[in-house]
Short mmCIF file of C-alpha atoms and ligand atoms in Angstrom, two decimals:
data_model
loop_
_atom_site.label_atom_id
_atom_site.label_comp_id
_atom_site.label_asym_id
_atom_site.label_seq_id
_atom_site.Cartn_x
_atom_site.Cartn_y
_atom_site.Cartn_z
CA MET A 2 -16.13 -13.59 -105.10
CA ALA A 3 -13.33 -10.94 -106.90
CA LYS A 4 -9.89 -11.81 -105.25
CA ARG A 5 -8.99 -9.33 -104.21
CA VAL A 6 -6.91 -5.91 -105.46
CA LYS A 7 -3.85 -5.23 -104.43
CA ASN A 8 -1.81 -3.65 -107.41
CA ILE A 9 -3.83 -0.91 -109.30
CA ALA A 10 -2.18 0.19 -112.74
CA VAL A 11 -3.32 3.63 -113.95
CA LEU A 12 -2.66 5.26 -117.93
CA THR A 13 -3.83 8.63 -119.58
CA SER A 14 -4.67 7.72 -123.49
CA GLY A 15 -5.66 9.65 -126.51
CA GLY A 16 -6.01 13.08 -126.38
CA ASP A 17 -4.84 14.35 -123.92
CA ALA A 18 -7.52 16.85 -121.24
CA PRO A 19 -7.40 18.79 -118.87
CA GLY A 20 -8.03 17.62 -115.53
CA MET A 21 -6.27 14.28 -116.50
CA ASN A 22 -3.70 15.06 -113.59
CA ALA A 23 -6.12 15.67 -110.86
CA ALA A 24 -7.94 12.38 -112.07
CA ILE A 25 -4.46 10.30 -112.09
CA ARG A 26 -3.77 12.29 -108.79
CA ALA A 27 -6.93 10.97 -107.37
CA VAL A 28 -6.47 7.80 -108.07
CA VAL A 29 -2.89 7.38 -106.41
CA ARG A 30 -3.98 9.34 -102.82
CA ALA A 31 -7.75 6.85 -103.07
CA CYS A 32 -4.24 4.04 -103.03
CA SER A 33 -2.77 5.21 -100.93
CA TYR A 34 -6.10 5.29 -98.45
CA TYR A 35 -7.08 1.78 -98.98
CA GLU A 36 -3.84 0.55 -98.86
CA VAL A 37 -3.61 -0.56 -102.71
CA ASN A 38 0.16 -0.24 -104.34
CA CYS A 39 -0.40 2.41 -107.76
CA PHE A 40 1.90 2.04 -110.71
CA GLY A 41 1.87 5.08 -113.14
CA VAL A 42 1.83 3.45 -116.72
CA TYR A 43 3.95 6.25 -119.04
CA LYS A 44 2.58 7.40 -122.67
CA GLY A 45 -0.81 5.21 -122.61
CA TYR A 46 -0.46 1.92 -124.26
CA GLU A 47 2.76 2.09 -125.49
CA GLY A 48 3.65 2.28 -122.14
CA LEU A 49 2.42 -1.24 -121.33
CA ILE A 50 3.76 -2.69 -124.25
CA ASP A 51 7.03 -1.00 -123.60
CA ASN A 52 6.62 -2.24 -119.59
CA ASP A 53 7.38 1.29 -119.08
CA PHE A 54 6.05 1.19 -114.91
CA THR A 55 7.17 3.64 -112.60
CA GLN A 56 5.66 3.01 -109.19
CA LEU A 57 3.65 6.36 -107.19
CA ASN A 58 3.06 6.48 -103.89
CA ALA A 59 1.07 10.48 -102.14
CA ARG A 60 4.33 12.45 -103.02
CA SER A 61 4.32 11.65 -106.55
CA VAL A 62 1.78 13.18 -107.25
CA ARG A 63 1.88 16.59 -105.71
CA ASN A 64 1.31 20.03 -106.71
CA ILE A 65 -0.63 18.91 -110.26
CA ILE A 66 -4.04 19.42 -109.93
CA ASN A 67 -3.85 22.88 -111.37
CA LYS A 68 -1.78 21.58 -114.27
CA GLY A 69 -2.64 20.79 -118.02
CA GLY A 70 -1.74 18.14 -120.24
CA THR A 71 -0.62 14.70 -118.16
CA PHE A 72 2.68 13.91 -116.05
CA LEU A 73 2.41 10.52 -117.43
CA LYS A 74 1.74 11.66 -121.11
CA SER A 75 -0.69 9.97 -123.79
CA ALA A 76 -0.14 8.35 -127.04
CA ARG A 77 -1.73 6.55 -129.66
CA SER A 78 -1.02 3.03 -129.86
CA LYS A 79 -1.04 1.81 -132.99
CA GLU A 80 0.44 -1.86 -131.62
CA PHE A 81 -1.92 -1.99 -129.18
CA ARG A 82 -4.79 -2.59 -131.39
CA THR A 83 -3.35 -5.94 -132.68
CA LYS A 84 -3.84 -8.89 -131.22
CA ASP A 85 -0.25 -8.92 -130.83
CA GLY A 86 0.72 -6.13 -128.71
CA ARG A 87 -2.54 -6.50 -126.58
CA GLN A 88 -0.53 -9.97 -125.74
CA LYS A 89 2.21 -8.20 -125.18
CA ALA A 90 0.83 -5.88 -122.61
CA TYR A 91 -0.70 -7.89 -120.31
CA VAL A 92 2.49 -10.14 -120.49
CA ASN A 93 3.84 -6.71 -118.89
CA LEU A 94 1.08 -6.22 -116.41
CA LYS A 95 1.35 -9.68 -115.40
CA GLU A 96 5.47 -9.61 -114.94
CA ASN A 97 4.36 -6.32 -112.55
CA SER A 98 1.83 -8.46 -111.14
CA ILE A 99 -0.56 -5.92 -111.82
CA ASP A 100 -4.00 -7.05 -110.35
CA ALA A 101 -6.35 -4.03 -113.16
CA LEU A 102 -5.85 -1.38 -114.66
CA ILE A 103 -7.36 2.08 -114.64
CA VAL A 104 -7.97 3.58 -117.95
CA ILE A 105 -8.13 7.48 -118.29
CA GLY A 106 -9.06 8.53 -122.04
CA GLY A 107 -12.38 7.94 -124.83
CA ASP A 108 -14.20 5.96 -126.18
CA GLY A 109 -10.93 4.60 -128.33
CA SER A 110 -9.24 3.55 -124.94
CA PHE A 111 -12.31 2.50 -124.24
CA THR A 112 -12.66 0.00 -126.85
CA GLY A 113 -8.97 -1.49 -126.72
CA ALA A 114 -9.93 -2.06 -122.76
CA LEU A 115 -11.89 -3.45 -123.84
CA LYS A 116 -10.28 -5.62 -126.15
CA LEU A 117 -7.62 -5.93 -123.18
CA SER A 118 -10.27 -7.40 -120.47
CA GLU A 119 -12.19 -9.87 -122.84
CA GLU A 120 -8.98 -11.92 -124.62
CA PHE A 121 -7.21 -11.87 -121.29
CA ASP A 122 -10.03 -11.56 -118.57
CA PHE A 123 -8.16 -8.66 -116.94
CA PRO A 124 -10.22 -6.04 -114.92
CA VAL A 125 -9.88 -2.60 -116.61
CA VAL A 126 -12.07 0.33 -114.95
CA GLY A 127 -12.57 3.33 -117.33
CA ILE A 128 -12.42 7.23 -115.79
CA PRO A 129 -14.01 9.31 -119.24
CA GLY A 130 -11.28 11.46 -119.86
CA THR A 131 -11.81 13.47 -123.24
CA ILE A 132 -12.18 17.20 -124.10
CA ASP A 133 -15.55 16.57 -126.89
CA ASN A 134 -17.45 15.26 -124.15
CA ASP A 135 -18.92 12.16 -126.22
CA ILE A 136 -19.33 9.48 -123.76
CA ASN A 137 -22.25 7.30 -123.45
CA GLY A 138 -23.12 6.82 -119.38
CA THR A 139 -22.25 10.39 -118.30
CA ASP A 140 -22.82 14.05 -117.75
CA TYR A 141 -19.03 15.44 -117.69
CA THR A 142 -15.94 13.95 -119.57
CA ILE A 143 -12.47 15.49 -117.68
CA GLY A 144 -11.06 18.05 -119.62
CA TYR A 145 -14.98 19.23 -121.60
CA ASP A 146 -15.83 22.36 -118.75
CA THR A 147 -12.40 23.92 -119.81
CA ALA A 148 -12.20 22.97 -122.81
CA LEU A 149 -15.64 24.75 -123.17
CA ASN A 150 -14.29 27.94 -121.26
CA THR A 151 -11.14 27.96 -122.89
CA VAL A 152 -13.74 28.20 -126.03
CA VAL A 153 -15.47 31.38 -124.49
CA GLU A 154 -12.65 33.38 -123.75
CA ALA A 155 -10.92 32.97 -127.32
CA ILE A 156 -14.70 33.83 -129.27
CA ASP A 157 -14.60 37.10 -126.81
CA LYS A 158 -11.78 38.11 -128.25
CA ILE A 159 -12.89 37.54 -131.92
CA ARG A 160 -15.68 39.35 -131.31
CA ASP A 161 -14.21 42.45 -129.97
CA THR A 162 -12.38 42.65 -133.45
CA ALA A 163 -15.15 41.72 -135.21
CA SER A 164 -17.77 44.32 -134.36
CA SER A 165 -14.96 46.49 -134.95
CA HIS A 166 -14.70 46.28 -138.88
CA ASN A 167 -18.04 44.98 -139.12
CA ARG A 168 -16.94 41.64 -139.81
CA LEU A 169 -18.16 38.31 -139.70
CA PHE A 170 -16.46 35.52 -138.51
CA LEU A 171 -16.40 31.49 -139.38
CA ILE A 172 -14.64 29.41 -135.99
CA GLU A 173 -13.99 26.04 -135.61
CA VAL A 174 -13.79 24.08 -132.80
CA MET A 175 -13.19 20.72 -131.79
CA GLY A 176 -16.25 18.27 -132.30
CA ARG A 177 -15.12 15.70 -135.51
CA ASP A 178 -18.89 13.94 -133.36
CA ALA A 179 -20.13 15.58 -131.07
CA GLY A 180 -21.69 19.40 -130.69
CA ASP A 181 -21.28 19.84 -127.00
CA ILE A 182 -18.49 22.07 -127.69
CA ALA A 183 -19.70 24.39 -130.63
CA LEU A 184 -22.90 24.68 -128.92
CA ASN A 185 -23.00 25.43 -124.74
CA SER A 186 -19.99 27.75 -126.41
CA GLY A 187 -21.61 29.26 -129.07
CA ILE A 188 -24.30 29.80 -126.61
CA GLY A 189 -22.47 30.91 -123.88
CA ALA A 190 -20.31 33.80 -126.68
CA GLY A 191 -23.49 34.80 -128.25
CA ALA A 192 -22.61 33.03 -131.68
CA GLU A 193 -25.24 34.01 -134.14
CA GLU A 194 -24.99 30.51 -136.26
CA ILE A 195 -23.44 27.74 -134.85
CA LEU A 196 -23.02 24.03 -136.93
CA ILE A 197 -22.78 21.45 -135.54
CA PRO A 198 -22.32 17.34 -136.88
CA GLU A 199 -25.51 15.78 -135.13
CA GLU A 200 -27.59 18.31 -137.63
CA ASP A 201 -27.74 19.23 -140.84
CA MET A 202 -28.69 22.81 -141.31
CA GLY A 203 -27.90 22.83 -145.21
CA VAL A 204 -25.32 25.88 -145.99
CA ASP A 205 -27.98 27.65 -147.40
CA ARG A 206 -30.19 27.91 -145.36
CA LEU A 207 -27.14 28.97 -143.24
CA ILE A 208 -27.13 32.09 -145.88
CA ASP A 209 -30.98 33.19 -145.18
CA SER A 210 -30.41 33.53 -141.60
CA LEU A 211 -27.65 35.21 -141.95
CA LYS A 212 -28.95 38.27 -144.15
CA LYS A 213 -32.25 38.09 -142.07
CA SER A 214 -29.66 39.31 -139.64
CA GLU A 215 -27.69 41.76 -141.36
CA LYS A 216 -31.14 42.68 -142.65
CA SER A 217 -32.29 43.05 -138.74
CA GLY A 218 -29.43 45.90 -137.86
CA LYS A 219 -26.45 43.82 -136.64
CA THR A 220 -23.30 44.71 -138.08
CA SER A 221 -20.89 41.81 -137.35
CA SER A 222 -21.70 37.84 -136.33
CA ILE A 223 -19.59 35.01 -135.20
CA ILE A 224 -20.35 31.59 -135.84
CA VAL A 225 -19.87 28.84 -134.20
CA VAL A 226 -18.55 25.29 -136.54
CA ALA A 227 -17.82 22.41 -135.27
CA GLU A 228 -15.04 19.89 -136.69
CA GLY A 229 -17.11 17.61 -138.48
CA ASP A 230 -20.22 19.73 -138.87
CA LYS A 231 -22.14 18.46 -141.94
CA SER A 232 -22.60 21.32 -144.49
CA GLY A 233 -19.98 18.81 -146.66
CA LYS A 234 -17.74 21.45 -146.90
CA ASN A 235 -14.39 22.77 -144.96
CA ILE A 236 -14.35 25.60 -142.77
CA PHE A 237 -12.22 27.40 -145.30
CA GLU A 238 -14.38 26.93 -148.41
CA LEU A 239 -17.45 27.91 -146.21
CA GLY A 240 -15.95 31.29 -145.55
CA GLU A 241 -15.59 31.34 -149.60
CA TYR A 242 -19.19 30.38 -149.90
CA VAL A 243 -20.67 32.67 -147.29
CA LYS A 244 -17.95 35.02 -149.22
CA GLU A 245 -20.19 35.24 -152.16
CA LYS A 246 -23.24 35.17 -151.32
CA LEU A 247 -23.13 38.39 -148.40
CA ASP A 248 -20.95 41.40 -150.08
CA GLY A 249 -21.37 43.26 -146.68
CA TYR A 250 -19.45 41.28 -144.27
CA ASP A 251 -15.70 41.09 -144.26
CA VAL A 252 -15.57 37.37 -144.00
CA ARG A 253 -12.54 35.45 -141.41
CA VAL A 254 -11.90 32.19 -140.74
CA SER A 255 -10.16 31.13 -137.45
CA VAL A 256 -8.87 27.96 -136.11
CA LEU A 257 -8.42 27.51 -132.30
CA GLY A 258 -7.14 24.04 -132.60
CA HIS A 259 -5.42 22.40 -129.84
CA ILE A 260 -5.26 25.73 -127.47
CA GLN A 261 -8.69 24.10 -126.62
CA ARG A 262 -6.84 20.95 -125.44
CA GLY A 263 -4.23 23.45 -122.77
CA GLY A 264 -4.49 24.93 -119.84
CA SER A 265 -5.28 24.68 -116.11
CA PRO A 266 -7.93 22.54 -115.49
CA SER A 267 -11.15 24.65 -114.40
CA CYS A 268 -12.64 24.04 -110.97
CA PHE A 269 -15.16 21.91 -112.36
CA ASP A 270 -12.83 19.93 -113.67
CA ARG A 271 -11.23 18.99 -111.18
CA VAL A 272 -13.69 18.32 -108.63
CA LEU A 273 -14.76 15.62 -111.28
CA ALA A 274 -11.55 14.08 -111.97
CA SER A 275 -11.15 13.28 -108.21
CA LYS A 276 -15.11 12.27 -107.78
CA LEU A 277 -14.06 9.97 -110.95
CA GLY A 278 -10.35 8.91 -110.03
CA VAL A 279 -11.49 7.95 -105.99
CA GLY A 280 -15.21 6.59 -107.39
CA ALA A 281 -12.73 3.94 -109.52
CA VAL A 282 -10.24 2.45 -107.62
CA GLU A 283 -13.61 1.82 -104.83
CA ALA A 284 -15.12 0.16 -108.16
CA LEU A 285 -12.47 -1.88 -108.36
CA LEU A 286 -12.09 -2.64 -104.33
CA GLU A 287 -15.92 -3.54 -104.59
CA GLY A 288 -14.72 -6.06 -107.33
CA LEU A 289 -16.55 -4.22 -110.31
CA GLN A 290 -15.18 -4.81 -113.54
CA ASP A 291 -14.95 -3.69 -117.09
CA VAL A 292 -17.33 -0.67 -115.87
CA MET A 293 -16.46 2.88 -115.99
CA ILE A 294 -17.38 5.63 -113.74
CA GLY A 295 -19.05 8.00 -114.85
CA ILE A 296 -21.57 10.58 -113.35
CA VAL A 297 -24.85 11.69 -113.50
CA HIS A 298 -27.29 14.41 -112.07
CA LYS A 299 -24.26 14.81 -109.67
CA ASN A 300 -23.86 11.27 -108.78
CA VAL A 301 -20.66 9.44 -109.28
CA THR A 302 -22.63 5.87 -110.94
CA THR A 303 -20.95 2.89 -112.64
CA VAL A 304 -21.78 1.45 -116.30
CA PRO A 305 -20.14 -1.03 -118.08
CA LEU A 306 -17.77 -0.51 -120.92
CA LYS A 307 -19.98 -1.82 -123.34
CA THR A 308 -23.08 0.74 -122.26
CA ALA A 309 -19.95 3.39 -122.37
CA LEU A 310 -19.55 2.39 -126.67
CA SER A 311 -22.67 2.99 -127.64
CA LYS A 312 -23.80 5.14 -129.41
CA ARG A 313 -25.21 8.05 -127.38
CA ILE A 314 -28.24 9.66 -127.49
CA HIS A 315 -27.99 13.29 -127.62
CA LYS A 316 -30.86 15.22 -126.75
CA HIS A 317 -29.64 18.82 -128.29
CA ASP A 318 -32.66 19.32 -128.86
CA ARG A 319 -33.00 21.79 -125.98
CA LEU A 320 -30.42 24.25 -126.81
CA ILE A 321 -30.92 24.55 -130.57
CA LYS A 322 -33.63 26.18 -129.59
CA VAL A 323 -32.33 28.07 -126.48
CA ALA A 324 -29.63 28.55 -129.10
CA ASP A 325 -31.99 30.33 -131.85
CA ILE A 326 -34.32 32.34 -129.63
CA THR A 327 -31.35 34.05 -128.32
CA SER A 328 -29.46 35.62 -131.41
CA VAL A 329 -32.49 36.85 -132.98
P1 ATP B 27 -9.87 11.55 -127.67
O1 ATP B 27 -11.31 11.36 -127.85
O2 ATP B 27 -9.82 12.50 -127.04
O3 ATP B 27 -9.48 10.69 -129.03
P2 ATP B 27 -9.41 8.23 -127.39
O4 ATP B 27 -9.40 7.56 -126.46
O5 ATP B 27 -10.38 8.87 -128.38
O6 ATP B 27 -9.35 9.65 -127.37
P3 ATP B 27 -7.80 7.24 -129.92
O7 ATP B 27 -6.52 7.50 -130.71
O8 ATP B 27 -9.60 6.62 -130.68
O9 ATP B 27 -8.26 7.85 -128.53
O10 ATP B 27 -7.67 6.27 -128.74
C1 ATP B 27 -6.08 5.79 -128.16
C2 ATP B 27 -6.04 4.66 -128.12
O11 ATP B 27 -6.62 3.39 -127.48
C3 ATP B 27 -4.74 4.15 -129.51
O12 ATP B 27 -4.07 4.75 -130.34
C4 ATP B 27 -5.01 2.89 -129.52
O13 ATP B 27 -3.30 2.76 -128.86
C5 ATP B 27 -6.83 2.61 -128.88
N1 ATP B 27 -7.40 1.45 -129.71
C6 ATP B 27 -8.68 2.46 -130.44
N2 ATP B 27 -9.17 2.14 -130.42
C7 ATP B 27 -8.92 0.48 -130.75
C8 ATP B 27 -9.45 -0.11 -131.41
N3 ATP B 27 -10.20 -0.38 -132.07
N4 ATP B 27 -9.28 -1.79 -130.95
C9 ATP B 27 -7.74 -1.28 -129.57
N5 ATP B 27 -7.33 -0.17 -129.14
C10 ATP B 27 -8.16 0.39 -129.67
#
């Protein structure tokens, strides 16, 4: 029988994502509801190593559900990647009488959390917070929906200028390993072509397809390119290549960059973050550890952190077909 959890710490780690504040708020309020002490750790794993803890209560998290970023700050900690760094973190957790740690972050953060747990037998629970939606065992990660909406809004604006000048725009969106943002925003914004890391379309097939579009009467085009696409060229090289092969278009490149991380979280992300934050505290109180709280078919679920970290099986086939059909 697991010992009753009395003191929980929460941190945000890795790339920030809209909705992280809503997740912290849900964790803090669930602790308050279940009469457990809650401590925030500043700057992710760096704060664990530097002993940067603060006690939080229900009122500490007022007026943050609508704010992007994370008020606890996030960081990428090199030291936590070392056993010595994790040892320091463990000592600080013990000195602060913390019984369990909730980590809000992406796969790197979960890898670190699992190491801490395995090396020191310290209970951890993960909440998927990353705009990439690249975690196994959850349909959605916190921040992904907001990022999608930001990208679609930006592409809509670019489309206005593309169609006014017969321009072809290559637009780079985030996604080094996962094409979720590119594929879904591309369909949502009516892109002609979408390049994702999981599929190698081949640049020549891209050119053929654009030539066909031109023949069919299209005078402007939007191509959405995920950061990690398989063309073997960066977006500027790809732009040059397309320019060489197609004379009809004025080719332009736009990299959306960090605007995709910012902004007020969508209602979907706020509700998701609230469900997962409460779920994480309840899981710890039920004696679960080394799990990630996820959402599958609208239900809050738990999967072992190891499963969350295993390679995601992509089921993009249907979306790719929908993108092909709707862009003829
Ligand atoms: P995002 O998906 O937004 O990039 P992430 O959680 O994957 O988020 P990372 O920078 O990969 O972001 O990881 C965050 C932190 O987790 C790292 O700075 C490091 O402290 C810790 N971490 C990552 N990988 C490991 C590892 N193999 N061992 C120990 N700690 C790790």
